[in-house]
mmCIF file of C-alpha atoms in Angstrom:
data_model
loop_
_atom_site.group_PDB
_atom_site.id
_atom_site.type_symbol
_atom_site.label_atom_id
_atom_site.label_comp_id
_atom_site.label_asym_id
_atom_site.label_seq_id
_atom_site.Cartn_x
_atom_site.Cartn_y
_atom_site.Cartn_z
ATOM 1 C CA UNK M 1 -22.986 -12.190 55.991
ATOM 2 C CA UNK M 2 -21.134 -11.863 52.791
ATOM 3 C CA UNK M 3 -18.461 -9.516 54.190
ATOM 4 C CA UNK M 4 -17.530 -11.955 56.950
ATOM 5 C CA UNK M 5 -17.354 -14.813 54.432
ATOM 6 C CA UNK M 6 -15.060 -12.788 52.147
ATOM 7 C CA UNK M 7 -12.842 -11.830 55.069
ATOM 8 C CA UNK M 8 -12.499 -15.464 56.164
ATOM 9 C CA UNK M 9 -11.778 -16.626 52.591
ATOM 10 C CA UNK M 10 -9.566 -13.651 51.619
ATOM 11 C CA UNK M 11 -6.547 -15.790 50.706
ATOM 12 C CA UNK M 12 -8.578 -18.118 48.508
ATOM 13 C CA UNK M 13 -10.282 -15.113 46.902
ATOM 14 C CA UNK M 14 -6.932 -13.385 46.308
ATOM 15 C CA UNK M 15 -5.529 -16.539 44.711
ATOM 16 C CA UNK M 16 -8.690 -16.881 42.598
ATOM 17 C CA UNK M 17 -8.468 -13.193 41.548
ATOM 18 C CA UNK M 18 -4.776 -13.505 40.689
ATOM 19 C CA UNK M 19 -5.518 -16.639 38.676
ATOM 20 C CA UNK M 20 -8.312 -14.905 36.761
ATOM 21 C CA UNK M 21 -6.041 -11.907 36.119
ATOM 22 C CA UNK M 22 -3.267 -14.182 34.810
ATOM 23 C CA UNK M 23 -5.770 -16.010 32.610
ATOM 24 C CA UNK M 24 -6.989 -12.658 31.244
ATOM 25 C CA UNK M 25 -3.452 -11.472 30.487
ATOM 26 C CA UNK M 26 -2.639 -14.764 28.771
ATOM 27 C CA UNK M 27 -5.872 -14.599 26.743
ATOM 28 C CA UNK M 28 -5.205 -10.999 25.717
ATOM 29 C CA UNK M 29 -1.727 -11.983 24.484
ATOM 30 C CA UNK M 30 -3.348 -14.545 22.169
ATOM 31 C CA UNK M 31 -5.803 -12.016 20.734
ATOM 32 C CA UNK M 32 -5.364 -11.256 17.021
ATOM 33 C CA UNK M 33 -6.696 -7.891 15.914
ATOM 34 C CA UNK M 34 -7.935 -8.204 12.365
ATOM 35 C CA UNK M 35 -10.551 -6.531 10.247
ATOM 36 C CA UNK M 36 -11.753 -6.683 6.677
ATOM 37 C CA UNK M 37 -15.280 -6.007 5.476
ATOM 38 C CA UNK M 38 -15.120 -9.107 3.306
ATOM 39 C CA UNK M 39 -14.788 -11.260 6.451
ATOM 40 C CA UNK M 40 -18.401 -10.402 7.320
ATOM 41 C CA UNK M 41 -19.578 -12.644 4.461
ATOM 42 C CA UNK M 42 -19.480 -16.420 4.158
ATOM 43 C CA UNK M 43 -17.049 -18.034 1.696
ATOM 44 C CA UNK M 44 -19.872 -18.940 -0.691
ATOM 45 C CA UNK M 45 -21.259 -15.374 -0.883
ATOM 46 C CA UNK M 46 -21.050 -13.895 -4.436
ATOM 47 C CA UNK M 47 -19.082 -10.896 -3.152
ATOM 48 C CA UNK M 48 -16.413 -13.132 -1.635
ATOM 49 C CA UNK M 49 -16.279 -15.281 -4.785
ATOM 50 C CA UNK M 50 -15.933 -12.160 -6.981
ATOM 51 C CA UNK M 51 -13.176 -10.679 -4.790
ATOM 52 C CA UNK M 52 -11.300 -13.986 -4.873
ATOM 53 C CA UNK M 53 -11.565 -14.178 -8.687
ATOM 54 C CA UNK M 54 -10.406 -10.557 -9.109
ATOM 55 C CA UNK M 55 -7.481 -11.071 -6.745
ATOM 56 C CA UNK M 56 -6.385 -14.170 -8.704
ATOM 57 C CA UNK M 57 -6.621 -12.506 -12.127
ATOM 58 C CA UNK M 58 -5.573 -8.913 -11.380
ATOM 59 C CA UNK M 59 -3.264 -6.971 -9.055
ATOM 60 C CA UNK M 60 -5.714 -6.933 -6.151
ATOM 61 C CA UNK M 61 -8.938 -5.429 -4.877
ATOM 62 C CA UNK M 62 -7.543 -3.417 -1.987
ATOM 63 C CA UNK M 63 -5.245 -0.398 -2.152
ATOM 64 C CA UNK M 64 -2.687 1.316 0.041
ATOM 65 C CA UNK M 65 -1.552 4.804 -0.903
ATOM 66 C CA UNK M 66 1.986 5.989 -0.181
ATOM 67 C CA UNK M 67 2.277 9.740 -0.657
ATOM 68 C CA UNK M 68 5.765 10.871 -1.663
ATOM 69 C CA UNK M 69 6.499 14.548 -1.012
ATOM 70 C CA UNK M 70 10.058 15.642 -1.814
ATOM 71 C CA UNK M 71 11.109 18.877 -0.060
ATOM 72 C CA UNK M 72 11.350 21.059 -3.179
ATOM 73 C CA UNK M 73 8.835 22.137 -5.810
ATOM 74 C CA UNK M 74 9.173 20.180 -9.035
ATOM 75 C CA UNK M 75 11.466 17.574 -7.467
ATOM 76 C CA UNK M 76 9.475 14.806 -9.136
ATOM 77 C CA UNK M 77 10.896 15.933 -12.479
ATOM 78 C CA UNK M 78 14.396 14.893 -11.402
ATOM 79 C CA UNK M 79 15.465 11.427 -12.617
ATOM 80 C CA UNK M 80 17.149 10.546 -9.305
ATOM 81 C CA UNK M 81 13.890 11.165 -7.403
ATOM 82 C CA UNK M 82 11.902 9.017 -9.829
ATOM 83 C CA UNK M 83 14.549 6.278 -9.522
ATOM 84 C CA UNK M 84 14.043 6.259 -5.741
ATOM 85 C CA UNK M 85 10.291 5.876 -6.244
ATOM 86 C CA UNK M 86 10.971 3.076 -8.761
ATOM 87 C CA UNK M 87 13.191 1.316 -6.190
ATOM 88 C CA UNK M 88 10.436 1.635 -3.575
ATOM 89 C CA UNK M 89 7.968 0.149 -6.081
ATOM 90 C CA UNK M 90 10.285 -2.776 -6.822
ATOM 91 C CA UNK M 91 10.745 -3.468 -3.122
ATOM 92 C CA UNK M 92 7.011 -3.166 -2.417
ATOM 93 C CA UNK M 93 6.122 -5.567 -5.241
ATOM 94 C CA UNK M 94 8.335 -8.207 -3.589
ATOM 95 C CA UNK M 95 6.243 -8.201 -0.407
ATOM 96 C CA UNK M 96 3.605 -10.825 0.424
ATOM 97 C CA UNK M 97 -0.003 -9.975 -0.493
ATOM 98 C CA UNK M 98 1.123 -7.233 -2.929
ATOM 99 C CA UNK M 99 -0.219 -7.786 -6.426
ATOM 100 C CA UNK M 100 1.281 -4.706 -8.055
ATOM 101 C CA UNK M 101 1.966 -0.990 -7.871
ATOM 102 C CA UNK M 102 1.133 2.090 -9.904
ATOM 103 C CA UNK M 103 2.937 5.436 -9.847
ATOM 104 C CA UNK M 104 4.126 8.387 -11.890
ATOM 105 C CA UNK M 105 7.251 6.357 -12.728
ATOM 106 C CA UNK M 106 5.256 3.977 -14.931
ATOM 107 C CA UNK M 107 3.725 6.915 -16.781
ATOM 108 C CA UNK M 108 7.131 8.471 -17.452
ATOM 109 C CA UNK M 109 8.693 5.174 -18.582
ATOM 110 C CA UNK M 110 5.814 4.365 -20.917
ATOM 111 C CA UNK M 111 5.726 7.869 -22.432
ATOM 112 C CA UNK M 112 9.486 7.730 -22.995
ATOM 113 C CA UNK M 113 9.112 4.382 -24.778
ATOM 114 C CA UNK M 114 6.088 5.538 -26.829
ATOM 115 C CA UNK M 115 7.946 8.585 -28.108
ATOM 116 C CA UNK M 116 10.818 6.365 -29.220
ATOM 117 C CA UNK M 117 8.790 4.114 -31.525
ATOM 118 C CA UNK M 118 7.882 1.694 -28.710
ATOM 119 C CA UNK M 119 11.415 0.301 -28.610
ATOM 120 C CA UNK M 120 11.823 -1.795 -25.426
ATOM 121 C CA UNK M 121 15.198 -0.256 -24.598
ATOM 122 C CA UNK M 122 13.474 3.103 -24.046
ATOM 123 C CA UNK M 123 11.212 1.810 -21.277
ATOM 124 C CA UNK M 124 13.010 3.709 -18.559
ATOM 125 C CA UNK M 125 13.408 7.037 -16.831
ATOM 126 C CA UNK M 126 14.972 9.610 -19.156
ATOM 127 C CA UNK M 127 18.070 11.408 -17.904
ATOM 128 C CA UNK M 128 16.834 14.888 -18.790
ATOM 129 C CA UNK M 129 14.303 16.538 -16.430
ATOM 130 C CA UNK M 130 12.918 18.566 -19.353
ATOM 131 C CA UNK M 131 11.900 15.319 -21.088
ATOM 132 C CA UNK M 132 10.112 14.185 -17.944
ATOM 133 C CA UNK M 133 8.315 17.544 -17.680
ATOM 134 C CA UNK M 134 7.314 17.391 -21.349
ATOM 135 C CA UNK M 135 5.836 13.893 -20.962
ATOM 136 C CA UNK M 136 3.914 14.748 -17.811
ATOM 137 C CA UNK M 137 2.707 18.129 -19.115
ATOM 138 C CA UNK M 138 1.466 16.495 -22.316
ATOM 139 C CA UNK M 139 -0.296 13.646 -20.530
ATOM 140 C CA UNK M 140 -1.663 16.002 -17.856
ATOM 141 C CA UNK M 141 -3.038 18.620 -20.256
ATOM 142 C CA UNK M 142 -6.749 19.347 -19.862
ATOM 143 C CA UNK M 143 -7.331 18.108 -23.409
ATOM 144 C CA UNK M 144 -5.663 14.769 -22.691
ATOM 145 C CA UNK M 145 -8.029 11.875 -21.973
ATOM 146 C CA UNK M 146 -5.384 10.559 -19.554
ATOM 147 C CA UNK M 147 -5.248 13.741 -17.474
ATOM 148 C CA UNK M 148 -7.606 12.593 -14.697
ATOM 149 C CA UNK M 149 -5.806 9.243 -14.347
ATOM 150 C CA UNK M 150 -2.397 10.899 -14.212
ATOM 151 C CA UNK M 151 -3.599 13.217 -11.423
ATOM 152 C CA UNK M 152 -4.248 10.129 -9.277
ATOM 153 C CA UNK M 153 -0.480 9.599 -9.094
ATOM 154 C CA UNK M 154 1.059 13.100 -9.324
ATOM 155 C CA UNK M 155 -0.073 16.655 -8.623
ATOM 156 C CA UNK M 156 0.172 19.395 -11.295
ATOM 157 C CA UNK M 157 3.157 21.082 -9.569
ATOM 158 C CA UNK M 158 5.143 17.832 -9.437
ATOM 159 C CA UNK M 159 5.705 18.131 -5.693
ATOM 160 C CA UNK M 160 3.556 15.240 -4.515
ATOM 161 C CA UNK M 161 3.239 11.733 -5.895
ATOM 162 C CA UNK M 162 0.990 8.848 -4.932
ATOM 163 C CA UNK M 163 2.373 5.336 -5.090
ATOM 164 C CA UNK M 164 -0.663 3.054 -5.266
ATOM 165 C CA UNK M 165 -0.030 -0.403 -3.831
ATOM 166 C CA UNK M 166 -2.590 -3.027 -4.854
ATOM 167 C CA UNK M 167 -3.121 -5.785 -2.315
ATOM 168 C CA UNK M 168 -4.661 -9.200 -2.816
ATOM 169 C CA UNK M 169 -5.995 -9.107 0.738
ATOM 170 C CA UNK M 170 -7.915 -6.437 2.623
ATOM 171 C CA UNK M 171 -7.231 -7.990 6.007
ATOM 172 C CA UNK M 172 -5.537 -5.712 8.513
ATOM 173 C CA UNK M 173 -3.011 -8.380 9.547
ATOM 174 C CA UNK M 174 -1.786 -8.571 5.930
ATOM 175 C CA UNK M 175 -1.768 -4.797 5.391
ATOM 176 C CA UNK M 176 0.211 -4.371 8.620
ATOM 177 C CA UNK M 177 2.983 -6.680 7.336
ATOM 178 C CA UNK M 178 3.275 -4.607 4.151
ATOM 179 C CA UNK M 179 3.188 -1.260 5.973
ATOM 180 C CA UNK M 180 5.838 -2.299 8.498
ATOM 181 C CA UNK M 181 8.142 -3.600 5.770
ATOM 182 C CA UNK M 182 7.779 -0.353 3.792
ATOM 183 C CA UNK M 183 8.430 1.743 6.915
ATOM 184 C CA UNK M 184 11.586 -0.272 7.634
ATOM 185 C CA UNK M 185 12.732 0.047 4.006
ATOM 186 C CA UNK M 186 12.236 3.832 4.083
ATOM 187 C CA UNK M 187 14.033 4.149 7.429
ATOM 188 C CA UNK M 188 17.066 2.381 5.946
ATOM 189 C CA UNK M 189 17.233 4.600 2.852
#
């Protein structure tokens, strides 16, 4: 029967099994893990066309969030902490597939400029933490129309910030490149 056949052909079957195993290992090494909901649609689908147009004209349709949590309460009011976030933003914006970033740093720089008659030389992080607190408290006040938007990038106690990274691709293989580069950058700081 079958058992006797397999016993007689055991070497050929072992070679065949080893060959199939090697082929499987080789095939698995060529496998690319990727995912993006947009890939479920054909190129001519209106959703794909709209995403492509938005990615060309704006910062991107996909977001990564980097949460920055300094060890002390109110640390985000210190200029040196904001400068580190600004440096991370600058680095992140240099990466492939990144269309732009948004963080508390932009809010502080713009408020500082606005309160100095919109002079370009004031678009920066002020040196005095009390100025930073004043800007953020004013913009974050319940009566401020900007309050909800500001809370997307910093909490009311100034202990946690969200750096929003806008990507022009929602594919995992592209996000992974950005995430790994950011992790390496942070490890070197």
